CSV table of C-alpha atoms in Angstrom, one decimal:
chain,number,residue,atom,x,y,z
A,1,MET,CA,-13.0,-1.4,-23.1
A,2,TRP,CA,-11.9,-0.3,-26.9
A,3,PRO,CA,-14.4,-2.3,-29.6
A,4,THR,CA,-13.0,-3.0,-32.5
A,5,ASP,CA,-15.7,-1.4,-34.5
A,6,THR,CA,-14.2,1.8,-33.3
A,7,LEU,CA,-10.8,1.1,-34.2
A,8,ALA,CA,-10.9,1.0,-37.9
A,9,PRO,CA,-12.5,4.7,-38.6
A,10,THR,CA,-10.2,6.3,-35.8
A,11,ALA,CA,-7.1,4.6,-37.8
A,12,THR,CA,-8.0,5.7,-41.3
A,13,ALA,CA,-8.9,9.1,-39.8
A,14,VAL,CA,-5.7,9.4,-38.3
A,15,VAL,CA,-3.6,8.5,-41.5
A,16,PRO,CA,-4.7,11.3,-43.9
A,17,PRO,CA,-3.2,14.4,-42.1
A,18,VAL,CA,0.2,13.5,-42.1
A,19,PRO,CA,2.1,16.3,-41.0
A,20,PRO,CA,1.0,16.2,-37.7
A,21,ALA,CA,1.6,12.3,-37.0
A,22,PRO,CA,5.4,13.1,-36.8
A,23,SER,CA,5.3,15.1,-33.8
A,24,VAL,CA,4.6,12.1,-31.8
A,25,PRO,CA,7.8,11.0,-30.4
A,26,PRO,CA,9.0,7.5,-31.9
A,27,LEU,CA,9.0,5.8,-28.6
A,28,LEU,CA,5.2,6.6,-28.0
A,29,VAL,CA,4.7,5.6,-31.7
A,30,ALA,CA,5.9,2.2,-31.2
A,31,SER,CA,2.9,1.3,-29.2
A,32,PRO,CA,-0.1,0.8,-31.2
A,33,VAL,CA,-2.3,1.9,-28.2
A,34,SER,CA,-0.4,4.9,-27.6
A,35,VAL,CA,-0.8,5.8,-31.6
A,36,ARG,CA,-4.5,5.6,-31.4
A,37,GLN,CA,-4.6,7.9,-28.2
A,38,LEU,CA,-2.3,10.3,-29.1
A,39,ALA,CA,-3.4,10.9,-32.5
A,40,PRO,CA,-6.1,13.3,-31.8
A,41,ALA,CA,-4.1,15.3,-29.6
A,42,ALA,CA,-1.2,15.4,-31.8
A,43,GLY,CA,-2.9,18.3,-34.4
A,44,PRO,CA,-2.7,21.1,-31.9
A,45,PHE,CA,1.0,20.0,-30.7
A,46,GLY,CA,2.0,19.2,-34.3
A,47,ARG,CA,0.8,22.7,-35.3
A,48,THR,CA,3.1,24.5,-32.4
A,49,ALA,CA,6.1,22.6,-33.8
A,50,GLU,CA,8.0,23.3,-31.0
A,51,VAL,CA,9.4,19.6,-31.0
A,52,PRO,CA,13.2,19.6,-31.7
A,53,GLY,CA,14.7,18.5,-34.9
A,54,PRO,CA,15.0,14.6,-35.3
A,55,TYR,CA,11.1,14.2,-35.1
A,56,LEU,CA,10.3,16.7,-37.6
A,57,THR,CA,12.7,15.9,-39.8
A,58,ALA,CA,12.2,12.4,-40.0
A,59,GLY,CA,8.7,12.6,-40.1
A,60,PRO,CA,7.2,13.7,-43.4
A,61,ALA,CA,9.4,11.6,-45.5
A,62,GLU,CA,7.7,8.3,-44.1
A,63,PRO,CA,3.8,8.4,-43.8
A,64,ALA,CA,4.3,4.5,-44.2
A,65,PRO,CA,4.4,3.5,-40.3
A,66,ALA,CA,0.8,4.1,-39.8
A,67,PRO,CA,-0.8,1.2,-41.8
A,68,PRO,CA,1.6,-1.2,-40.3
A,69,ALA,CA,0.4,-0.1,-36.8
A,70,ALA,CA,-3.2,-0.2,-38.0
A,71,ARG,CA,-2.6,-3.8,-38.9
A,72,ARG,CA,-1.3,-4.8,-35.5
A,73,ARG,CA,-3.9,-3.1,-34.0
A,74,ALA,CA,-6.7,-5.3,-35.4
A,75,HIS,CA,-4.4,-8.3,-33.7
A,76,ALA,CA,-4.3,-6.4,-30.5
A,77,ALA,CA,-7.7,-5.5,-30.0
A,78,PRO,CA,-9.3,-8.5,-28.1
A,79,LEU,CA,-6.8,-8.0,-25.2
A,80,PRO,CA,-9.0,-6.8,-22.4
A,81,ARG,CA,-7.5,-3.3,-21.7
A,82,ARG,CA,-9.1,-0.5,-19.4
A,83,ARG,CA,-9.9,3.1,-19.6
A,84,ARG,CA,-6.3,4.8,-20.0
A,85,SER,CA,-5.2,6.6,-17.1
A,86,SER,CA,-2.1,6.4,-15.1
A,87,CYS,CA,-3.6,4.2,-12.6
A,88,ALA,CA,-7.1,2.7,-13.8
A,89,PRO,CA,-9.3,1.9,-10.9
A,90,ALA,CA,-9.9,-1.9,-10.5
A,91,THR,CA,-13.2,-1.7,-8.6
A,92,THR,CA,-16.2,0.1,-8.9
A,93,PHE,CA,-15.4,1.6,-5.6
A,94,GLU,CA,-12.0,2.8,-6.6
A,95,ALA,CA,-13.6,4.2,-9.7
A,96,ALA,CA,-16.1,6.0,-7.8
A,97,LEU,CA,-13.9,7.2,-4.9
A,98,THR,CA,-11.3,8.7,-7.7
A,99,ASP,CA,-14.5,10.5,-9.3
A,100,LEU,CA,-15.4,12.2,-6.0
A,101,ALA,CA,-11.9,13.3,-5.3
A,102,ALA,CA,-11.6,14.7,-8.9
A,103,ASP,CA,-14.7,16.8,-7.9
A,104,GLY,CA,-12.8,18.1,-4.4
A,105,SER,CA,-15.7,16.3,-2.6
A,106,THR,CA,-16.1,16.0,1.2
A,107,GLY,CA,-17.7,13.4,2.7
A,108,ALA,CA,-17.7,9.4,2.8
A,109,LEU,CA,-17.8,6.7,0.3
A,110,HIS,CA,-19.6,3.9,1.9
A,111,GLY,CA,-19.7,0.6,0.6
A,112,PRO,CA,-20.6,-2.9,2.4
A,113,GLY,CA,-16.9,-3.6,2.7
A,114,GLY,CA,-15.4,-0.1,4.2
A,115,ALA,CA,-15.5,3.3,3.7
A,116,VAL,CA,-13.2,6.3,2.9
A,117,HIS,CA,-13.4,9.6,4.1
A,118,LEU,CA,-12.6,12.6,1.9
A,119,ALA,CA,-12.1,16.1,2.7
A,120,GLY,CA,-11.9,18.6,-0.4
A,121,GLY,CA,-10.9,15.6,-2.4
A,122,LEU,CA,-8.1,14.3,-0.3
A,123,VAL,CA,-8.4,11.0,1.7
A,124,VAL,CA,-8.4,12.0,5.6
A,125,HIS,CA,-9.5,8.4,7.0
A,126,ALA,CA,-10.6,5.1,6.2
A,127,GLU,CA,-12.5,2.1,7.8
A,128,ALA,CA,-13.8,-1.4,7.3
A,129,PRO,CA,-15.3,-3.8,9.2
A,130,ALA,CA,-12.4,-6.3,8.9
A,131,ALA,CA,-9.4,-3.7,9.3
A,132,ALA,CA,-8.3,-2.2,12.8
A,133,THR,CA,-9.3,1.0,14.0
A,134,VAL,CA,-7.2,3.5,16.1
A,135,GLY,CA,-8.9,2.2,19.1
A,136,HIS,CA,-7.8,-1.3,18.3
A,137,LEU,CA,-4.1,-0.3,17.4
A,138,LEU,CA,-3.6,1.6,20.8
A,139,THR,CA,-5.6,-0.7,23.2
A,140,GLY,CA,-4.1,-4.0,21.5
A,141,ALA,CA,-0.5,-2.6,21.9
A,142,GLY,CA,-1.4,-1.4,25.6
A,143,ARG,CA,-0.8,2.0,24.9
A,144,ILE,CA,-4.2,2.7,26.5
A,145,THR,CA,-6.4,0.2,28.5
A,146,ALA,CA,-9.8,-0.7,27.1
A,147,ARG,CA,-11.5,1.2,30.1
A,148,ALA,CA,-9.2,4.7,29.4
A,149,TRP,CA,-10.4,4.2,25.5
A,150,GLU,CA,-14.1,3.7,26.2
A,151,ASP,CA,-14.0,6.8,28.8
A,152,SER,CA,-12.3,8.6,26.1
A,153,LEU,CA,-15.1,7.9,23.7
A,154,LEU,CA,-17.7,9.0,26.0
A,155,LEU,CA,-15.4,12.4,27.4
A,156,GLY,CA,-13.9,13.3,24.2
A,157,ALA,CA,-17.1,13.0,21.8
A,158,GLY,CA,-17.1,15.0,18.7
A,159,ARG,CA,-13.2,15.9,19.4
A,160,LEU,CA,-11.6,12.3,20.3
A,161,ALA,CA,-8.4,13.1,18.9
A,162,GLU,CA,-8.2,16.4,21.0
A,163,TYR,CA,-9.2,14.7,23.7
A,164,LEU,CA,-6.6,12.0,23.6
A,165,LEU,CA,-3.7,14.1,22.8
A,166,ASP,CA,-4.7,16.8,25.8
A,167,SER,CA,-5.2,14.6,28.3
A,168,GLY,CA,-1.8,13.0,27.9
A,169,LEU,CA,-3.0,9.7,26.9
A,170,VAL,CA,-1.3,9.7,23.6
A,171,GLY,CA,1.6,11.4,21.9
A,172,ALA,CA,1.0,13.3,18.8
A,173,GLY,CA,3.4,11.4,16.8
A,174,GLU,CA,2.2,8.1,18.1
A,175,LEU,CA,-1.3,9.1,17.1
A,176,GLU,CA,-0.6,10.2,13.7
A,177,LEU,CA,1.1,6.8,13.2
A,178,ALA,CA,-2.0,5.1,14.4
A,179,ARG,CA,-4.1,7.0,12.3
A,180,MET,CA,-1.9,6.5,9.2
A,181,ALA,CA,-1.9,2.4,10.0
A,182,ALA,CA,-5.7,2.5,10.6
A,183,THR,CA,-6.5,4.4,7.6
A,184,LEU,CA,-4.3,2.2,5.4
A,185,ASP,CA,-5.9,-0.8,6.7
A,186,GLY,CA,-9.1,0.5,6.5
A,187,ALA,CA,-8.5,1.7,2.7
A,188,GLN,CA,-6.9,-1.7,1.7
A,189,GLU,CA,-10.1,-3.7,2.5
A,190,ALA,CA,-12.5,-0.9,1.1
A,191,LEU,CA,-10.7,0.0,-2.0
A,192,ALA,CA,-10.7,-4.1,-2.8
A,193,GLN,CA,-14.3,-4.7,-2.0
A,194,PRO,CA,-16.2,-6.3,-5.0
A,195,ASP,CA,-19.5,-4.9,-6.5
A,196,GLY,CA,-21.7,-3.8,-3.9
A,197,GLU,CA,-24.2,-0.8,-3.3
A,198,LEU,CA,-22.1,2.3,-2.7
A,199,ARG,CA,-23.4,5.3,-0.9
A,200,PHE,CA,-21.8,8.7,-0.8
A,201,ASP,CA,-22.8,10.6,2.7
A,202,PRO,CA,-21.4,14.5,2.0
A,203,ALA,CA,-22.2,15.2,5.9
A,204,ALA,CA,-20.1,12.3,7.2
A,205,ARG,CA,-17.2,13.4,9.6
A,206,PRO,CA,-14.7,10.8,10.8
A,207,ALA,CA,-13.6,10.8,14.2
A,208,PHE,CA,-9.7,10.9,13.4
A,209,ARG,CA,-8.3,12.8,10.4
A,210,LEU,CA,-5.0,12.5,9.0
A,211,ASP,CA,-2.8,15.5,9.7
A,212,ARG,CA,-1.2,14.8,6.3
A,213,PRO,CA,-4.1,14.2,3.7
A,214,LEU,CA,-3.5,11.6,0.9
A,215,SER,CA,-4.7,12.2,-2.6
A,216,VAL,CA,-6.5,9.1,-3.8
A,217,LEU,CA,-4.0,8.4,-6.4
A,218,GLU,CA,-1.3,8.0,-3.1
A,219,LEU,CA,-3.6,6.2,-1.5
A,220,ARG,CA,-4.2,3.6,-4.2
A,221,GLY,CA,-0.6,3.3,-4.9
A,222,ALA,CA,0.1,2.7,-1.2
A,223,VAL,CA,-2.5,-0.2,-1.1
A,224,GLY,CA,-1.1,-1.3,-4.4
A,225,HIS,CA,2.3,-1.5,-2.8
A,226,ARG,CA,0.9,-3.2,0.4
A,227,ARG,CA,-0.9,-5.8,-1.8
A,228,SER,CA,2.4,-6.7,-3.7
A,229,LEU,CA,4.7,-7.0,-0.9
A,230,LEU,CA,2.2,-9.3,0.5
A,231,ASP,CA,2.4,-11.5,-2.6
A,232,ALA,CA,6.1,-11.3,-2.6
A,233,CYS,CA,6.0,-13.4,0.7
A,234,TRP,CA,3.4,-15.7,-0.7
A,235,PRO,CA,1.6,-15.4,-3.7
A,236,SER,CA,-1.6,-16.6,-2.8
A,237,ALA,CA,-4.6,-14.8,-1.0
A,238,ALA,CA,-6.2,-18.2,-0.1
A,239,LEU,CA,-5.3,-17.4,3.4
A,240,ASP,CA,-6.5,-14.0,3.6
A,241,ARG,CA,-10.2,-14.7,4.7
A,242,ALA,CA,-10.0,-18.5,5.5
A,243,PRO,CA,-9.7,-19.7,9.1
A,244,LEU,CA,-6.2,-20.6,10.1
A,245,ARG,CA,-4.6,-23.4,11.8
A,246,ALA,CA,-1.2,-24.1,12.8
A,247,ALA,CA,0.3,-26.6,10.6
A,248,GLY,CA,2.3,-28.3,13.5
A,249,GLY,CA,5.2,-29.1,11.9
A,250,ALA,CA,8.7,-27.9,11.7
A,251,PRO,CA,9.3,-24.9,9.3
A,252,THR,CA,10.4,-25.7,6.0
A,253,ARG,CA,12.5,-22.4,5.8
A,254,ARG,CA,13.4,-19.6,8.4
A,255,THR,CA,10.8,-16.7,8.4
A,256,ALA,CA,11.6,-13.0,9.2
A,257,VAL,CA,8.5,-12.9,11.5
A,258,PRO,CA,9.8,-12.0,15.0
A,259,ARG,CA,9.7,-14.7,17.6
A,260,HIS,CA,7.2,-13.6,19.6
A,261,ARG,CA,4.9,-12.5,17.1
A,262,ARG,CA,5.0,-15.8,15.4
A,263,GLN,CA,4.3,-17.9,18.6
A,264,ALA,CA,1.4,-15.8,19.5
A,265,LEU,CA,-0.3,-16.0,16.1
A,266,LEU,CA,0.2,-19.7,15.8
A,267,ALA,CA,-1.2,-20.2,19.4
A,268,ALA,CA,-4.0,-18.4,18.5
A,269,ALA,CA,-4.8,-19.8,15.0
A,270,ASP,CA,-6.9,-22.8,16.1
A,271,GLY,CA,-8.9,-23.5,13.0
A,272,THR,CA,-11.7,-21.1,13.2
A,273,ARG,CA,-10.3,-17.7,13.6
A,274,THR,CA,-9.4,-15.8,10.2
A,275,ALA,CA,-6.5,-13.4,10.1
A,276,PRO,CA,-8.7,-10.4,10.3
A,277,GLU,CA,-10.3,-12.0,13.7
A,278,LEU,CA,-6.7,-12.9,14.7
A,279,ALA,CA,-5.7,-9.3,14.0
A,280,ARG,CA,-8.6,-8.2,16.6
A,281,LEU,CA,-7.5,-10.8,19.2
A,282,LEU,CA,-4.1,-10.2,19.4
A,283,GLY,CA,-4.3,-6.1,18.6
A,284,ARG,CA,-2.2,-6.0,15.7
A,285,SER,CA,-3.1,-4.3,12.3
A,286,THR,CA,-4.9,-6.8,9.9
A,287,TYR,CA,-2.1,-5.7,7.2
A,288,GLY,CA,0.6,-6.5,9.8
A,289,THR,CA,-1.2,-10.0,10.4
A,290,LEU,CA,-1.5,-10.5,6.7
A,291,LEU,CA,2.1,-10.2,6.3
A,292,ASP,CA,2.7,-12.5,9.0
A,293,VAL,CA,0.0,-15.2,7.8
A,294,ARG,CA,2.0,-15.1,4.2
A,295,GLN,CA,5.6,-15.7,5.6
A,296,LEU,CA,4.4,-18.1,8.0
A,297,ALA,CA,2.2,-19.7,5.1
A,298,ALA,CA,5.5,-19.7,3.0
A,299,ALA,CA,7.3,-21.4,5.8
A,300,GLY,CA,4.4,-24.3,6.1
A,301,LEU,CA,3.7,-23.1,9.4
A,302,LEU,CA,0.1,-22.0,8.6
A,303,THR,CA,-2.5,-23.7,6.7
A,304,ALA,CA,-6.2,-23.4,6.0
A,305,PRO,CA,-8.4,-26.5,7.3
A,306,ARG,CA,-10.0,-27.1,4.0
A,307,PRO,CA,-9.6,-29.9,1.3
A,308,ALA,CA,-8.7,-27.2,-1.1
A,309,ALA,CA,-5.2,-27.2,0.8
A,310,VAL,CA,-3.4,-30.2,-1.4
A,311,PRO,CA,-0.6,-31.2,0.6
A,312,ASP,CA,-2.7,-32.1,3.9
A,313,PRO,CA,-4.0,-35.4,2.9
A,314,PRO,CA,-5.4,-36.5,6.8
A,315,PRO,CA,-8.2,-33.9,6.6
A,316,ALA,CA,-9.6,-35.2,3.4
A,317,ALA,CA,-9.8,-39.1,4.4
A,318,ASP,CA,-11.4,-38.0,7.6
A,319,PRO,CA,-15.4,-37.2,7.3
A,320,PRO,CA,-16.2,-34.5,9.7
A,321,PRO,CA,-13.5,-32.0,8.2
A,322,ALA,CA,-15.3,-32.9,4.8
A,323,ALA,CA,-18.4,-31.3,6.3
A,324,VAL,CA,-16.8,-28.3,6.8
A,325,PRO,CA,-15.9,-27.0,3.2
A,326,PRO,CA,-19.5,-26.4,1.6
A,327,ALA,CA,-20.2,-23.9,4.5
A,328,ALA,CA,-16.4,-22.3,4.4
A,329,LEU,CA,-16.2,-21.9,0.7
A,330,PRO,CA,-19.0,-19.2,-0.1
A,331,ASP,CA,-17.3,-16.8,2.2
A,332,VAL,CA,-14.0,-17.3,0.7
A,333,LEU,CA,-15.1,-16.9,-2.9
A,334,LEU,CA,-15.9,-13.3,-4.4
A,335,PRO,CA,-19.2,-12.9,-5.8
A,336,PRO,CA,-19.3,-13.2,-9.5
A,337,ALA,CA,-18.7,-9.7,-11.4
A,338,PRO,CA,-19.4,-8.8,-14.8
A,339,ARG,CA,-15.7,-9.6,-16.2
A,340,SER,CA,-13.9,-11.3,-18.9
A,341,TYR,CA,-11.3,-12.8,-16.2
A,342,ASP,CA,-12.2,-15.0,-13.5
A,343,SER,CA,-10.9,-12.7,-10.6
A,344,SER,CA,-11.2,-15.4,-7.9
A,345,ASP,CA,-8.4,-17.2,-9.3
A,346,PRO,CA,-5.4,-16.5,-7.2
A,347,GLU,CA,-3.0,-16.3,-10.4
A,348,VAL,CA,-5.5,-13.9,-11.9
A,349,GLY,CA,-5.8,-12.0,-8.7
A,350,LEU,CA,-1.9,-11.8,-8.5
A,351,LEU,CA,-1.7,-10.4,-12.2
A,352,LEU,CA,-4.3,-7.9,-11.2
A,353,ARG,CA,-2.7,-6.8,-8.3
A,354,LEU,CA,0.8,-6.6,-9.7
A,355,ARG,CA,-1.0,-4.4,-12.8
A,356,ALA,CA,-2.4,-2.0,-10.2
A,357,ALA,CA,0.8,-1.6,-8.6
A,358,LEU,CA,2.9,-1.2,-11.9
A,359,GLU,CA,0.1,1.3,-13.0
A,360,ALA,CA,0.3,3.4,-9.6
A,361,LEU,CA,4.0,3.8,-9.8
B,1,MET,CA,5.0,15.3,23.3
B,2,PRO,CA,6.2,16.0,20.0
B,3,GLY,CA,4.7,15.4,16.6
B,4,ILE,CA,6.1,14.1,13.5
B,5,GLU,CA,7.2,17.5,12.4
B,6,GLU,CA,9.0,18.4,15.5
B,7,CYS,CA,10.8,15.2,15.4
B,8,LEU,CA,11.8,15.7,11.7
B,9,ALA,CA,12.9,19.3,12.6
B,10,GLU,CA,15.3,17.7,15.6
B,11,ALA,CA,16.7,15.1,13.0
B,12,MET,CA,17.4,18.1,11.0
B,13,GLY,CA,19.7,19.6,13.7
B,14,ILE,CA,22.1,16.6,13.6
B,15,THR,CA,25.4,17.8,12.3
B,16,GLY,CA,25.4,17.5,8.8
B,17,ALA,CA,21.8,16.5,8.2
B,18,LEU,CA,20.8,17.3,4.6
B,19,GLY,CA,17.3,15.7,4.4
B,20,VAL,CA,15.0,13.5,6.7
B,21,SER,CA,11.9,11.8,5.9
B,22,LEU,CA,9.4,9.5,8.1
B,23,VAL,CA,8.6,6.6,5.6
B,24,ASP,CA,6.3,3.5,5.8
B,25,TRP,CA,8.2,0.5,4.5
B,26,THR,CA,5.1,-1.3,3.6
B,27,ASN,CA,3.7,1.1,1.0
B,28,GLY,CA,7.1,3.6,0.3
B,29,LEU,CA,4.7,6.7,1.5
B,30,ALA,CA,6.8,9.4,2.8
B,31,ILE,CA,4.4,10.4,6.2
B,32,GLY,CA,6.5,13.4,6.9
B,33,THR,CA,9.5,15.2,5.2
B,34,ALA,CA,12.1,18.2,6.4
B,35,GLY,CA,15.2,19.3,4.4
B,36,LEU,CA,16.2,18.3,0.9
B,37,GLY,CA,15.5,14.6,-0.6
B,38,PRO,CA,17.9,12.8,-2.8
B,39,ASP,CA,18.1,15.3,-5.9
B,40,GLY,CA,15.4,17.2,-4.2
B,41,ASP,CA,12.6,14.7,-4.4
B,42,HIS,CA,11.5,13.1,-1.0
B,43,GLU,CA,9.2,10.7,-2.7
B,44,VAL,CA,11.8,9.0,-4.8
B,45,GLY,CA,14.0,8.9,-2.1
B,46,ALA,CA,11.5,7.3,0.2
B,47,ALA,CA,10.5,4.8,-2.3
B,48,ASP,CA,14.3,3.6,-2.9
B,49,ALA,CA,14.7,3.3,0.8
B,50,THR,CA,11.6,1.3,1.3
B,51,GLU,CA,13.5,-1.3,-1.1
B,52,LEU,CA,16.2,-1.1,1.6
B,53,ALA,CA,14.1,-1.5,4.7
B,54,ARG,CA,12.4,-4.4,3.1
B,55,ALA,CA,15.4,-6.3,2.2
B,56,VAL,CA,16.0,-6.0,6.0
B,57,THR,CA,12.5,-6.5,7.7
B,58,GLN,CA,11.8,-9.5,5.4
B,59,THR,CA,14.7,-11.6,5.3
B,60,PRO,CA,15.6,-13.6,8.5
B,61,SER,CA,19.2,-13.2,7.9
B,62,PHE,CA,18.8,-9.8,9.1
B,63,ALA,CA,15.6,-9.5,10.8
B,64,ASP,CA,17.2,-11.5,13.5
B,65,PRO,CA,13.7,-13.2,14.5
B,66,ASP,CA,14.8,-15.0,17.2
B,67,SER,CA,16.1,-12.2,19.1
B,68,GLY,CA,12.9,-11.4,20.7
B,69,ALA,CA,13.5,-7.5,19.7
B,70,PRO,CA,12.0,-5.7,17.2
B,71,PRO,CA,13.1,-7.0,13.8
B,72,ALA,CA,15.9,-4.4,13.2
B,73,GLU,CA,17.3,-1.2,14.2
B,74,ASP,CA,19.3,0.6,11.4
B,75,VAL,CA,20.7,0.3,8.1
B,76,ILE,CA,23.8,2.3,7.4
B,77,VAL,CA,24.5,2.8,3.5
B,78,THR,CA,28.0,4.9,3.0
B,79,SER,CA,28.8,6.5,-0.5
B,80,ALA,CA,31.4,9.0,-1.6
B,81,GLY,CA,29.5,12.2,-0.5
B,82,HIS,CA,26.6,10.5,1.5
B,83,TYR,CA,25.8,8.7,4.6
B,84,HIS,CA,22.4,7.5,4.4
B,85,LEU,CA,20.9,6.2,8.0
B,86,LEU,CA,17.7,4.5,8.3
B,87,ARG,CA,16.2,4.1,11.8
B,88,PHE,CA,13.2,1.7,12.4
B,89,VAL,CA,10.7,3.5,14.5
B,90,PRO,CA,9.5,1.1,17.4
B,91,ALA,CA,6.0,1.5,17.5
B,92,PRO,CA,4.0,-0.2,19.8
B,93,PHE,CA,1.5,-1.3,17.5
B,94,ASP,CA,2.3,-2.4,13.4
B,95,ALA,CA,3.2,1.2,12.2
B,96,ASN,CA,6.2,-0.4,9.9
B,97,VAL,CA,7.9,3.1,9.4
B,98,PHE,CA,11.4,4.2,9.7
B,99,LEU,CA,13.3,7.4,9.4
B,100,TYR,CA,15.7,7.9,6.5
B,101,LEU,CA,18.4,10.5,7.1
B,102,ARG,CA,20.9,11.7,4.5
B,103,LEU,CA,23.9,12.9,5.8
B,104,ASP,CA,26.7,15.3,4.0
B,105,ARG,CA,29.8,12.9,4.5
B,106,ASP,CA,32.3,15.9,5.1
B,107,THR,CA,30.3,17.1,8.1
B,108,ALA,CA,28.5,14.6,9.8
B,109,ASN,CA,30.0,12.0,12.6
B,110,LEU,CA,28.2,8.7,11.7
B,111,ALA,CA,28.3,7.2,15.2
B,112,MET,CA,26.9,10.4,16.6
B,113,ALA,CA,24.4,10.8,13.9
B,114,ARG,CA,23.4,7.1,14.6
B,115,LEU,CA,22.7,7.7,18.3
B,116,ARG,CA,20.9,10.8,17.6
B,117,LEU,CA,18.4,9.4,15.0
B,118,ALA,CA,17.5,6.7,17.4
B,119,ALA,CA,16.7,9.1,19.9
B,120,VAL,CA,14.3,10.9,17.7
B,121,ALA,CA,13.0,7.6,16.6
B,122,GLU,CA,12.2,6.6,20.4
B,123,ARG,CA,10.9,10.0,21.0
B,124,LEU,CA,8.2,9.9,18.1
B,125,VAL,CA,6.4,7.3,19.9
B,126,LEU,CA,6.7,7.8,23.3
B,127,SER,CA,4.9,10.4,25.3
C-alpha cells in the first residue's frame, strides 16, 4: 500500500522543518509508520504550541531521532500495510459500504454473497442467501407457524413488521431481537464476500428495519468479534462451508453446546448438508449453528467427509469418497483475489480476521 | 407486549439500579441501554460484561450442557460498591443476548433484584 519510492522523499521532506516534529508525542514517534502519517499534520499542530512541557522542551535539542526512523522505515516497507484507518476494510464490499455510509447514503448495496441496507448512512438491515432471515428465525423457533408467516407476507405486504406486531403474532422485543440476529447473520456473510459485482440500489427498502440502526463501524466491529469468537472455539474455517458428517466416536473433550442442540445437529449432519443448510433445516441462525459446529469439531464430533481431513484414513482408502473431492473442493476454495497473500489459507484467514477484530476495537 | 425500551425502563425500576443494558454476547454490542454505564460508558461496560458472558456460555463447566435447559441463567459479581447482575434472555431463537444490570450495593437487595431481572428477561421475549 505504501510504495517505497514515495517513502524516501516524504522522509527527507519531513526532516528539515525541525520545530514541528517535537510536538508529535513520543509514543507515536516510536512507530515509524505513525511518524510518516503524522508528520504532514505536525506543522499546524506544532504552531498552536499548546502541547504541554515535556514534548516541547525535549524536542528542539534533538533533531537526531528522524534519520534512524528513516532507516528503519526502509526495512519495514515490504510489510503489506493497508490504507490507514481505525478499521481498514478487508473486502471490496466493506470498502464500498464504508464509503456509502460516509456519504450518508440510503439504499441497499448488493453483492453476489449478500446485501446491506443503509438509511442515512446507518445500517438498518442485512441479508444473505446463506444467512437466516427473520422469517426463518421465527418459524424455525416455532414462534409462528409457516402458514401464519406466509399469510403475514400477503396481508402485511409493504408493512410486514407493523402487521406482525399489530396482529399480536410477535412481541416488540422479540421482533427487534430477531431483526438484530438476522441483520448480523446477513452482514457476516455479506461483508466477507470475496470480490464480485457490486450494485447499489438507492430505491431498495427492506421489509425489516432495526429500531436502533448501527453505524458501519459498529457493524464491522460486531462481525469481527463474532468471527474471533468462532476462531477461539476452533481456529479453522474449513467446516463453515463444507458438507458435514457426525464423526460417530466419543467426544475428545466436553463441549458447552446444550445437549438438545448437539443431538439435533449431529443427527442432521448426514455428509451432504453444509452448516448454513443445517441452520435452515433446524430453524437456527447461521451464526449459532457455526458456533455449535466449531465447538463440536473441536471435540471431534463433526468432520467434513473430504480426504483433506487428515485424521480420517478410512475415506481415503475407499474409492467412492475419493471421487467426491474434485466436485466439493471448488465450492470450498475462495476465488483468487489480487492479493499478495493467500486468503484461502486458514491460518492466513485467521490472522486477517484477528487483525480486523483488533482494528475494530 | 413490551419492547426493549420498556423492559429496560422496568429494569431501572428495580431498587438500587444504576444502569442496565441489553447486550449481544457474540459481539459485545449494547442493543439498548438505560441509566448510567460503568464510568458513564455503556459501550465499555457491555464489552466487559460480554467477556464474562462468554466465559460462562463457552465453557462446559458453567454452561451445564447436559441439563437440557438453556446454557446459563445468571452471572453475579459483587464488589465493594456494586452488584453486577447478568441475566441471559431465554429467546426461542439464537438471539444470544443478556441483560446487564448494575446495582448500588448500599440500597439494592440482590435476591430481589435477581428475581425481578429474571421476570424482565422473560417478558422481553414473550408476547
